[in-house]
Coordinates of N, CA, C and O in Angstrom, one line a residue:
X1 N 70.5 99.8 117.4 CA 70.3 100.0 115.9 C 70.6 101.4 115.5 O 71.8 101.6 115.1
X2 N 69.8 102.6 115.6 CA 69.9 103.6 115.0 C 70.8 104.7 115.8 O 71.6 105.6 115.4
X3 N 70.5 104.3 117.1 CA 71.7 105.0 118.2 C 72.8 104.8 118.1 O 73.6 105.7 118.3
X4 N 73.4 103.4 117.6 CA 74.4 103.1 117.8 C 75.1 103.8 116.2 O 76.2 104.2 115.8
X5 N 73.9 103.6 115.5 CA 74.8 104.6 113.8 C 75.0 105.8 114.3 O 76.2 106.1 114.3
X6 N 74.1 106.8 115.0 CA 74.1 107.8 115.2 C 75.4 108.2 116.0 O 76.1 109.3 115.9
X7 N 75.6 107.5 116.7 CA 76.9 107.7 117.7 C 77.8 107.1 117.1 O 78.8 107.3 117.9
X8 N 78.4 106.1 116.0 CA 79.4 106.1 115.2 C 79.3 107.2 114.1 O 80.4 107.6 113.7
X9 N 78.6 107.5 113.7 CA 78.9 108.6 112.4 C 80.0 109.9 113.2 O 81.1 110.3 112.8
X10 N 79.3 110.3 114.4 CA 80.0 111.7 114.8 C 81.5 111.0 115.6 O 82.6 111.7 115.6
X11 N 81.4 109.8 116.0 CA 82.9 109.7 116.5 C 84.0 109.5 115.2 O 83.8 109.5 114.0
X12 N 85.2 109.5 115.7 CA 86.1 109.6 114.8 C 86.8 108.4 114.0 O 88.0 108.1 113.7
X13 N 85.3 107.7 113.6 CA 85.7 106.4 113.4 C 86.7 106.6 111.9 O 87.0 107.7 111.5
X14 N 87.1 105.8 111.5 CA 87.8 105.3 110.0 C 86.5 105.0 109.0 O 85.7 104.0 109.0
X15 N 86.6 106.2 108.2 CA 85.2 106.0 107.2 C 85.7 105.2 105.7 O 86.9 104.9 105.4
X16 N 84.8 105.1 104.9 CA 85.0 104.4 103.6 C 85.8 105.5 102.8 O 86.9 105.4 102.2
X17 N 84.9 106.9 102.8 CA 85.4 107.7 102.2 C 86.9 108.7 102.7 O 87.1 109.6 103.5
X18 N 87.5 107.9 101.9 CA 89.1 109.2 102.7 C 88.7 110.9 102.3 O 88.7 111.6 103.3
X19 N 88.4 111.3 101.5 CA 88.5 112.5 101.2 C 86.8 112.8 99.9 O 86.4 112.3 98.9
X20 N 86.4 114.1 100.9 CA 85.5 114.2 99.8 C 85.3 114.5 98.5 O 84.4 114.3 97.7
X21 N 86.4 115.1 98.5 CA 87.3 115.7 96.9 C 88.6 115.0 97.0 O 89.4 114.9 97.9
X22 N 88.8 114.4 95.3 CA 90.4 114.1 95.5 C 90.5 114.0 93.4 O 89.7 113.8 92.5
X23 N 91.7 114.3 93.5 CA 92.2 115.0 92.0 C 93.4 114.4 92.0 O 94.3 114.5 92.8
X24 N 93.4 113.6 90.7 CA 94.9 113.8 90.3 C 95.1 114.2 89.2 O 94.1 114.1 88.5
X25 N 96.5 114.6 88.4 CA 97.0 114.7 87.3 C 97.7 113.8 86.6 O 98.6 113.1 87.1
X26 N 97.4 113.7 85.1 CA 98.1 112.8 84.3 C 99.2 113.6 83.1 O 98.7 114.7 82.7
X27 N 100.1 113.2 82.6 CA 100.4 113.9 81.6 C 100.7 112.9 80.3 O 101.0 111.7 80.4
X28 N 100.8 113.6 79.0 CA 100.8 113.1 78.0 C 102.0 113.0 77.5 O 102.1 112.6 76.3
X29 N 103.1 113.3 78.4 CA 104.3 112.9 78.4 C 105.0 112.9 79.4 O 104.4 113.4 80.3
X30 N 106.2 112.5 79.9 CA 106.9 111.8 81.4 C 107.9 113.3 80.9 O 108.2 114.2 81.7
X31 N 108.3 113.2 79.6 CA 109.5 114.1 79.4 C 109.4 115.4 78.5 O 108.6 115.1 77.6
X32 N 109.6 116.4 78.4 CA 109.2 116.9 77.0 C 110.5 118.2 77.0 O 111.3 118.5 77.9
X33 N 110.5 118.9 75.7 CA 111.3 119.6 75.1 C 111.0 121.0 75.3 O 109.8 121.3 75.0
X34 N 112.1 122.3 75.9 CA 111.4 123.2 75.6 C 110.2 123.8 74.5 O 110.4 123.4 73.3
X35 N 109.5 124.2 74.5 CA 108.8 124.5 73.2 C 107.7 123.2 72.9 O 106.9 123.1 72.0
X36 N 107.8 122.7 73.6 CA 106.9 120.9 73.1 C 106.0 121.0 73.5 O 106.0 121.1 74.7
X37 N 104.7 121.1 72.6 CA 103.5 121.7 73.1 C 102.8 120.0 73.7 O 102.8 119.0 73.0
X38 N 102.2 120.0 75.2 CA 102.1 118.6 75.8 C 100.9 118.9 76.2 O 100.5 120.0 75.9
X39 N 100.2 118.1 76.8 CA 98.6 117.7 77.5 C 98.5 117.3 79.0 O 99.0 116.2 79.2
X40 N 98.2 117.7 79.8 CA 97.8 117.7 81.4 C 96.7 117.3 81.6 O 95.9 117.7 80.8
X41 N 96.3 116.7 82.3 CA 94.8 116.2 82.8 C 94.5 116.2 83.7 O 94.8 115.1 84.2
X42 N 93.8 117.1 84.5 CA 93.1 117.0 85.4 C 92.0 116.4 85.6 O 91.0 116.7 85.0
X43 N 92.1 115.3 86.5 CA 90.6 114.8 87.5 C 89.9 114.4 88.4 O 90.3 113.4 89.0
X44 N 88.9 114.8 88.8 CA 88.5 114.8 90.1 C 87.4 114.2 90.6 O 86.4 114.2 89.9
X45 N 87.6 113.7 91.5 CA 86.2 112.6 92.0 C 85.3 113.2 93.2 O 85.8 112.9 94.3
X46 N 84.3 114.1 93.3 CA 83.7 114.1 94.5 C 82.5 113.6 94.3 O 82.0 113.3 93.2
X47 N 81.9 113.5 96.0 CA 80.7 112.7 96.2 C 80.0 113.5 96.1 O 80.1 114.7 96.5
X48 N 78.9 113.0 95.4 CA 77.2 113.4 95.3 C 76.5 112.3 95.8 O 77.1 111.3 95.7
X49 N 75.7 112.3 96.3 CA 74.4 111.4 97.2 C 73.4 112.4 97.4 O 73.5 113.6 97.3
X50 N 72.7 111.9 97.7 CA 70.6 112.4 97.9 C 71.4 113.3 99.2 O 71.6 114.4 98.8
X51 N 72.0 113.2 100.5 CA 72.7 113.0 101.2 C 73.9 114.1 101.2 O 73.6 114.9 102.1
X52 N 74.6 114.3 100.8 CA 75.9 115.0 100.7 C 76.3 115.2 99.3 O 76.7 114.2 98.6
X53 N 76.3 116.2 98.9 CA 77.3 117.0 98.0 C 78.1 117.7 97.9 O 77.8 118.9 98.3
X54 N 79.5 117.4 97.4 CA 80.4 118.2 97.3 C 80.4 119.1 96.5 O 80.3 118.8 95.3
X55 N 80.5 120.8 96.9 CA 80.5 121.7 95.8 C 81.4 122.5 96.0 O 81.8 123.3 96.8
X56 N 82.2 121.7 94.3 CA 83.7 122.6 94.3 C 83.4 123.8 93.3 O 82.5 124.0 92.5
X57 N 84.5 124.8 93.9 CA 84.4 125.8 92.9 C 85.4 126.0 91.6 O 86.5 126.6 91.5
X58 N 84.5 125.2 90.5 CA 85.6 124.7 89.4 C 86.2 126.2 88.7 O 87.3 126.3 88.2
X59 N 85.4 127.2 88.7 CA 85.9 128.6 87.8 C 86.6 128.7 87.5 O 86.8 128.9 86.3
X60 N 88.0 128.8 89.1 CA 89.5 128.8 88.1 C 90.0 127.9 87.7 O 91.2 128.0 87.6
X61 N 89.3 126.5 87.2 CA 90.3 125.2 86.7 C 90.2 125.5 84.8 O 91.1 125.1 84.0
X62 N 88.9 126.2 84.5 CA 88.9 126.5 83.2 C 90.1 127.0 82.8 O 90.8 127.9 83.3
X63 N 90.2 126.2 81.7 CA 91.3 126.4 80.2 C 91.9 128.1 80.4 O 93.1 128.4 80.8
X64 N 91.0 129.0 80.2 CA 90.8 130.2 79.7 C 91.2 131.0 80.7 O 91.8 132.0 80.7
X65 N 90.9 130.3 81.8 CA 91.6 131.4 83.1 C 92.7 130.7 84.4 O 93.2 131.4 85.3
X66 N 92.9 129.1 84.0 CA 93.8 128.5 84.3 C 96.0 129.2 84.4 O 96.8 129.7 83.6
X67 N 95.9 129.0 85.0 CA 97.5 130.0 85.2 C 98.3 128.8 85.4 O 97.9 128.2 86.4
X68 N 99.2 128.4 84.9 CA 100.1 127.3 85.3 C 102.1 127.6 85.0 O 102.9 127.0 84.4
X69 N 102.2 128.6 85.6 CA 103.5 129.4 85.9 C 104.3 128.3 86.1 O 103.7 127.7 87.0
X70 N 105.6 127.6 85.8 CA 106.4 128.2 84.5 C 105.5 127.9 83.2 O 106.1 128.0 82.2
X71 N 104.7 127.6 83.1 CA 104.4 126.5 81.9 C 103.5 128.0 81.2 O 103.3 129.1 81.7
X72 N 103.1 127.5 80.2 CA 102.3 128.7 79.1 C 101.1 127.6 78.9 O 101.3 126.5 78.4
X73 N 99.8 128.1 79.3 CA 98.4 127.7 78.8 C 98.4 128.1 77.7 O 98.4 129.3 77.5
X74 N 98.4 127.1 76.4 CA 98.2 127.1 75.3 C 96.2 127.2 74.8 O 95.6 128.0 74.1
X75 N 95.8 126.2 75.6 CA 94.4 126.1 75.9 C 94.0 124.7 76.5 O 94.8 124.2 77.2
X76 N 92.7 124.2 76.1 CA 92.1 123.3 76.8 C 90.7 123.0 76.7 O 89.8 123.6 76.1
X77 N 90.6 121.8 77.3 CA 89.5 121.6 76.8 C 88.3 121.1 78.4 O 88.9 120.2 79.0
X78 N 87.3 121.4 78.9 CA 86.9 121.0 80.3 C 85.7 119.5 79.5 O 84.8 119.8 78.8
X79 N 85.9 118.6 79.7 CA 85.5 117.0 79.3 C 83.8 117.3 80.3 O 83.7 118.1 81.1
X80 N 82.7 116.0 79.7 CA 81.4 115.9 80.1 C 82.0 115.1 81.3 O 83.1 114.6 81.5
X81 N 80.7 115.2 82.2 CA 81.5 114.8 83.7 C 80.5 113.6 83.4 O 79.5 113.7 82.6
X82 N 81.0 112.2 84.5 CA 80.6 111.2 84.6 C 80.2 111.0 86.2 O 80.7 111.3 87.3
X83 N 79.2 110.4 85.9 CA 78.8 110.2 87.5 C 78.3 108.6 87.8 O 77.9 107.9 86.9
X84 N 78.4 108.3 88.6 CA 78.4 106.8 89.1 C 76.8 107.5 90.6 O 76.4 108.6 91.0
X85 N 76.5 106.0 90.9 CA 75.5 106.3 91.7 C 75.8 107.4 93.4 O 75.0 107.9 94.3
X86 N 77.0 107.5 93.3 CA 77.4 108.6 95.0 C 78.5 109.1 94.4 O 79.2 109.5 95.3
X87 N 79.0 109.2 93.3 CA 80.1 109.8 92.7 C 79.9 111.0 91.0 O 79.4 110.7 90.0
X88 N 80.6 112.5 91.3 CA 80.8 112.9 90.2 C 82.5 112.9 89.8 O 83.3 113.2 90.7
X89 N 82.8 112.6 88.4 CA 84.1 112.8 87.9 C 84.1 113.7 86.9 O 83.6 113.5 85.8
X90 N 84.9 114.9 87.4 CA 85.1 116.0 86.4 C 86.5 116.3 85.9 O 87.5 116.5 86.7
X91 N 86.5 116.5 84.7 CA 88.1 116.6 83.9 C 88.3 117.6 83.2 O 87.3 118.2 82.6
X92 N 89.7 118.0 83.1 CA 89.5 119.4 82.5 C 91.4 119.2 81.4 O 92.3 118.5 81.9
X93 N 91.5 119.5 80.7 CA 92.7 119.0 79.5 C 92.8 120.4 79.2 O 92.0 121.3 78.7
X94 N 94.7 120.3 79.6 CA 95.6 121.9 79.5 C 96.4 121.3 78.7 O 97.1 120.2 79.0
X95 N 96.4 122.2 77.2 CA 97.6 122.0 76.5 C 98.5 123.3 77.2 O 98.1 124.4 77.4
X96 N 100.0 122.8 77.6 CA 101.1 123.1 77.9 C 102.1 123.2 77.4 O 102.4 122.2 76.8
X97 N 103.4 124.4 77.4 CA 104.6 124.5 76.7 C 105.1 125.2 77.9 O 104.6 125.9 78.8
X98 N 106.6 124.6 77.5 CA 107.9 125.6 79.1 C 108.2 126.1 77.9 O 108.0 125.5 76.9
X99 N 108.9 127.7 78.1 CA 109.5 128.4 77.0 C 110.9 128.6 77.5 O 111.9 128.4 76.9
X100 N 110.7 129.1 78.7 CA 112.2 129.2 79.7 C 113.1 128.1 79.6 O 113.0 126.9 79.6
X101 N 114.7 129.2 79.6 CA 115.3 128.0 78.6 C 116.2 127.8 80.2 O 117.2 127.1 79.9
X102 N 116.2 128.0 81.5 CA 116.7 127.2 82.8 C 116.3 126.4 82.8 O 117.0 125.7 83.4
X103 N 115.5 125.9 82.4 CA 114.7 124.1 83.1 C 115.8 123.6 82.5 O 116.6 123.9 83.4
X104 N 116.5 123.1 81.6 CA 117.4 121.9 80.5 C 117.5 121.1 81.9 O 118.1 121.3 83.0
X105 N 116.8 119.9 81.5 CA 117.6 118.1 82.4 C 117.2 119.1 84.0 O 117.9 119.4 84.9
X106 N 115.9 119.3 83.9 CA 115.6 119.3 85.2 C 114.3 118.8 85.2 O 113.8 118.5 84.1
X107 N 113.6 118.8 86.7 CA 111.8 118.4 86.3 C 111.4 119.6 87.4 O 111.8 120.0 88.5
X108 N 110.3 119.9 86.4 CA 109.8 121.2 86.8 C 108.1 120.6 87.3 O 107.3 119.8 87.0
X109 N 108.3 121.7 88.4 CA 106.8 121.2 89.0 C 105.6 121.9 88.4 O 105.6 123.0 88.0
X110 N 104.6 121.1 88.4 CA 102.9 122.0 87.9 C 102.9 123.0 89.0 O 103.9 122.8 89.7
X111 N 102.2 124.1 89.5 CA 102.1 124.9 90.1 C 101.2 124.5 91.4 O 100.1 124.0 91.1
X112 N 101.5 124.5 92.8 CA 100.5 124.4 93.3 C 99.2 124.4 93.5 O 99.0 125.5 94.2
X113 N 98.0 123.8 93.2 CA 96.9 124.0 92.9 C 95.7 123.9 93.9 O 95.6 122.8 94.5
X114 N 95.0 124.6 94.2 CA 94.1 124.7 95.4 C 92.7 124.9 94.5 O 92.5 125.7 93.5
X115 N 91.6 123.9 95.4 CA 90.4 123.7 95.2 C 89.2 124.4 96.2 O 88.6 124.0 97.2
X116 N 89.2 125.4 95.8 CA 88.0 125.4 97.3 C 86.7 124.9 97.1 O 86.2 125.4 96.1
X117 N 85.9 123.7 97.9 CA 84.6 123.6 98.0 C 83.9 123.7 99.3 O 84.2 124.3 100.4
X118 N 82.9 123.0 98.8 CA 81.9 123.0 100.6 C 81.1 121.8 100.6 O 81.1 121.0 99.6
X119 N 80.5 121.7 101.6 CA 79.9 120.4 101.5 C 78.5 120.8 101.6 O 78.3 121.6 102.5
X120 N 77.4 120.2 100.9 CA 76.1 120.4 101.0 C 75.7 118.9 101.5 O 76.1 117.9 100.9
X121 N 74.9 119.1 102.8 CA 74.4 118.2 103.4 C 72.3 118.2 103.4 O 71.6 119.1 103.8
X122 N 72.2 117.3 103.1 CA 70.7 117.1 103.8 C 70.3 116.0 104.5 O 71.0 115.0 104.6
X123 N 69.0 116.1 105.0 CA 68.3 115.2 105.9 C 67.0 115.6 106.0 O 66.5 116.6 106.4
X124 N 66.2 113.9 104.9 CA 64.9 114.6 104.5 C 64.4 115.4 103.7 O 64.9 115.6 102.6
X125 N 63.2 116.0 104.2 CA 62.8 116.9 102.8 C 63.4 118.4 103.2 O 63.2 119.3 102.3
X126 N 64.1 118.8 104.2 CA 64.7 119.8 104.3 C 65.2 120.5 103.6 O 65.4 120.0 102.4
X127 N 65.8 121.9 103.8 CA 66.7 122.3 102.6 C 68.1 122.2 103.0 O 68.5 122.1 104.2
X128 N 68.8 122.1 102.0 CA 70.3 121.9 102.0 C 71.0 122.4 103.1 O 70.3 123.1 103.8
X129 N 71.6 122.3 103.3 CA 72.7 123.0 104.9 C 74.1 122.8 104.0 O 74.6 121.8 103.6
X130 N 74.4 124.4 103.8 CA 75.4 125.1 103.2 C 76.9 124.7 104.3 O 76.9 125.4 105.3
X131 N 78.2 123.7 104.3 CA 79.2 123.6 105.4 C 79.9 125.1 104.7 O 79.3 125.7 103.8
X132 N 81.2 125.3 105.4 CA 82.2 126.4 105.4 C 82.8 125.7 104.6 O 82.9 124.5 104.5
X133 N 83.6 126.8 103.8 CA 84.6 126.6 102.7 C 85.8 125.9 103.1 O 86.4 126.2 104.1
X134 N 86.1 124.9 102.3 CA 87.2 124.1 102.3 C 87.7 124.0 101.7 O 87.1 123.8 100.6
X135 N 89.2 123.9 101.7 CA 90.3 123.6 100.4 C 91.2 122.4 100.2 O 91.9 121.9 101.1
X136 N 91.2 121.9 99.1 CA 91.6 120.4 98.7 C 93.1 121.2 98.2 O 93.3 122.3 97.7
X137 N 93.8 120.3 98.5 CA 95.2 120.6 97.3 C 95.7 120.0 96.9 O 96.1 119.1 97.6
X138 N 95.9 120.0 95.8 CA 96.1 118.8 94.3 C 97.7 118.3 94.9 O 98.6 119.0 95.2
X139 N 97.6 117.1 94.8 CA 99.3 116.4 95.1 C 99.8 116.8 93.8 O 99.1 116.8 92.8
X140 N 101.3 117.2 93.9 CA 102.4 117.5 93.3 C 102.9 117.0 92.4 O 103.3 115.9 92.8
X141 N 103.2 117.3 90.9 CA 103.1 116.5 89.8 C 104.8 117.4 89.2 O 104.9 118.5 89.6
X142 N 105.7 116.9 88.4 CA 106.6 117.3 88.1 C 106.6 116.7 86.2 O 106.0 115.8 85.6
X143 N 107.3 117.6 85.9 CA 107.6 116.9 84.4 C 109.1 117.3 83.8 O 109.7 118.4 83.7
X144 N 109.3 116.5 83.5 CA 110.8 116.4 83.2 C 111.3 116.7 82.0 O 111.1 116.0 81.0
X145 N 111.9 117.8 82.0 CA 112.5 119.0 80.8 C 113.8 118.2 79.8 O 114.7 117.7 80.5
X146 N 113.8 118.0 78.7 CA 115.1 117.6 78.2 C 115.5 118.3 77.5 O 114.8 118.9 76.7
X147 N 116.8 118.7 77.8 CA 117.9 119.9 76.8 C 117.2 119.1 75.3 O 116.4 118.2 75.0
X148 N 118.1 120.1 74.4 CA 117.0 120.2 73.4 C 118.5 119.0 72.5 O 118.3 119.0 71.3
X149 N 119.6 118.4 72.8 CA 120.5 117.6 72.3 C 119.6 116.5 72.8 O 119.2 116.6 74.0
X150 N 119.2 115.3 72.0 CA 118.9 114.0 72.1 C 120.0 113.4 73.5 O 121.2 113.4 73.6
X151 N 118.8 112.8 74.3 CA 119.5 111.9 75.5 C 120.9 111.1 75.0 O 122.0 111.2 75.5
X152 N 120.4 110.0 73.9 CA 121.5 109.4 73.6 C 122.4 109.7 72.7 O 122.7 108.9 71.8
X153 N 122.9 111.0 72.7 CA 124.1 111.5 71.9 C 124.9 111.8 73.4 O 124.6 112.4 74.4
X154 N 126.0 110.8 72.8 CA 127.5 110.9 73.5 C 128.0 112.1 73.0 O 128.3 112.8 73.9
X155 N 128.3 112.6 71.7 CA 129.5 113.1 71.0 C 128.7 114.7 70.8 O 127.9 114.8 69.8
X156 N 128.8 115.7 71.5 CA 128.0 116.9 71.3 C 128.6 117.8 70.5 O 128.0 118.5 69.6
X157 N 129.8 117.9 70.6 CA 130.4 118.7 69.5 C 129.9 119.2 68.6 O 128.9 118.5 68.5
X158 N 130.0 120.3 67.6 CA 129.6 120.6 66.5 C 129.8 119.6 65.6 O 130.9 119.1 65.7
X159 N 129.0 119.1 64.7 CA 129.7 118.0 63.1 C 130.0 119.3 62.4 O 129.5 120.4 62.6
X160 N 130.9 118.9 61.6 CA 131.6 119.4 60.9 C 130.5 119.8 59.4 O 129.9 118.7 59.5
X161 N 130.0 120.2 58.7 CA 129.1 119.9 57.5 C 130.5 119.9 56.5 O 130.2 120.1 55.4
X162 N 131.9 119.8 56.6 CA 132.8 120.0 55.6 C 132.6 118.3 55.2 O 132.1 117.7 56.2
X163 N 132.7 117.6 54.1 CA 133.5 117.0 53.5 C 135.3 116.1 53.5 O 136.2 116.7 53.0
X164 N 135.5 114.9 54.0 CA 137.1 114.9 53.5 C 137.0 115.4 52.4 O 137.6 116.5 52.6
X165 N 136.7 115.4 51.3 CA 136.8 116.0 49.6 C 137.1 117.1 49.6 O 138.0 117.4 48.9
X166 N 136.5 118.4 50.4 CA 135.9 119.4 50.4 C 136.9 119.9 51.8 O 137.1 121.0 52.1
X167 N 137.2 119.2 52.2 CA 138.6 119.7 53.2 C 139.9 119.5 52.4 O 140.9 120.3 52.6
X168 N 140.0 118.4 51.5 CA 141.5 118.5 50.4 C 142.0 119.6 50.2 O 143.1 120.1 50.5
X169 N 140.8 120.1 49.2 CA 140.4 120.7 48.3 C 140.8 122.5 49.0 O 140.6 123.5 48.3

């Protein structure tokens, strides 16, 4: 019974939980326009239990001190976190603009993004046992730039603003 948990927990079995921290991004558009002010969403699921807590260090995800190179932090907003009975979900919403005018008809990546946390463990009425810092890294998210000519225009040329009348004439 209890030996045999004890000696599966520390072997290298295949656990429920893949990852104790895990984050992805959404955006509020697939495509957008130089200058097109857009919405990013960050969110993240770690475990809480009586048991183990994940403690990330959210500081730099804030709006205010968030850096997201090419892109310009317009601002943001960090959402009330939700928690489920062994789960916290925390979100954080970056308004974004590209200004740089290289991207046209390419997709530009979000910036690599690194989480450091740790894991706080107990057993009992003990006090916490602080693990070593660990870093999560957000999978890679791209957003796709459109020159500032509408996709479905064939005919790019300048139009003319003349007139046949006004060309007679």
């Amino acid at each position: 019974g209890m030996a045999m948990l004890a000696t599966g927990a520390s072997a290298s079995a295949p656990t429920v939980e893949t990852d104790p921290l895990q984050c992805w991004w959404r955006t509020s558009a697939a495509a957008v326009r130089i200058g097109q002010p857009f919405s990013v969403v960050l969110t993240c699921n770690v475990v809480e239990t009586d048991s183990v807590r994940v403690v990330p260090d959210q500081a730099p995800l804030d709006p205010t001190v968030m850096q997201m190179p090419p892109f310009e932090v317009l601002g943001g907003t960090h959402q009330a976190d939700l928690r489920t009975n062994d789960h916290r979900f925390f979100q954080y919403e970056y308004r974004l603009r590209l200004i740089a005018e290289d991207y046209f008809g390419k997709d530009v990546k979000l910036p690599d993004t690194k989480i450091s946390y740790h894991l706080q463990s107990r057993t009992g009425e003990g006090p916490a046992i602080e693990g070593r810092e660990q870093a999560y890294f957000l999978p890679a998210m791209s957003v796709r730039v459109l020159s500032l000519v509408p996709g479905d225009e064939t005919d790019i040329r300048d139009a003319s603003s003349s007139t046949f009348a006004a060309v007679e004439s």
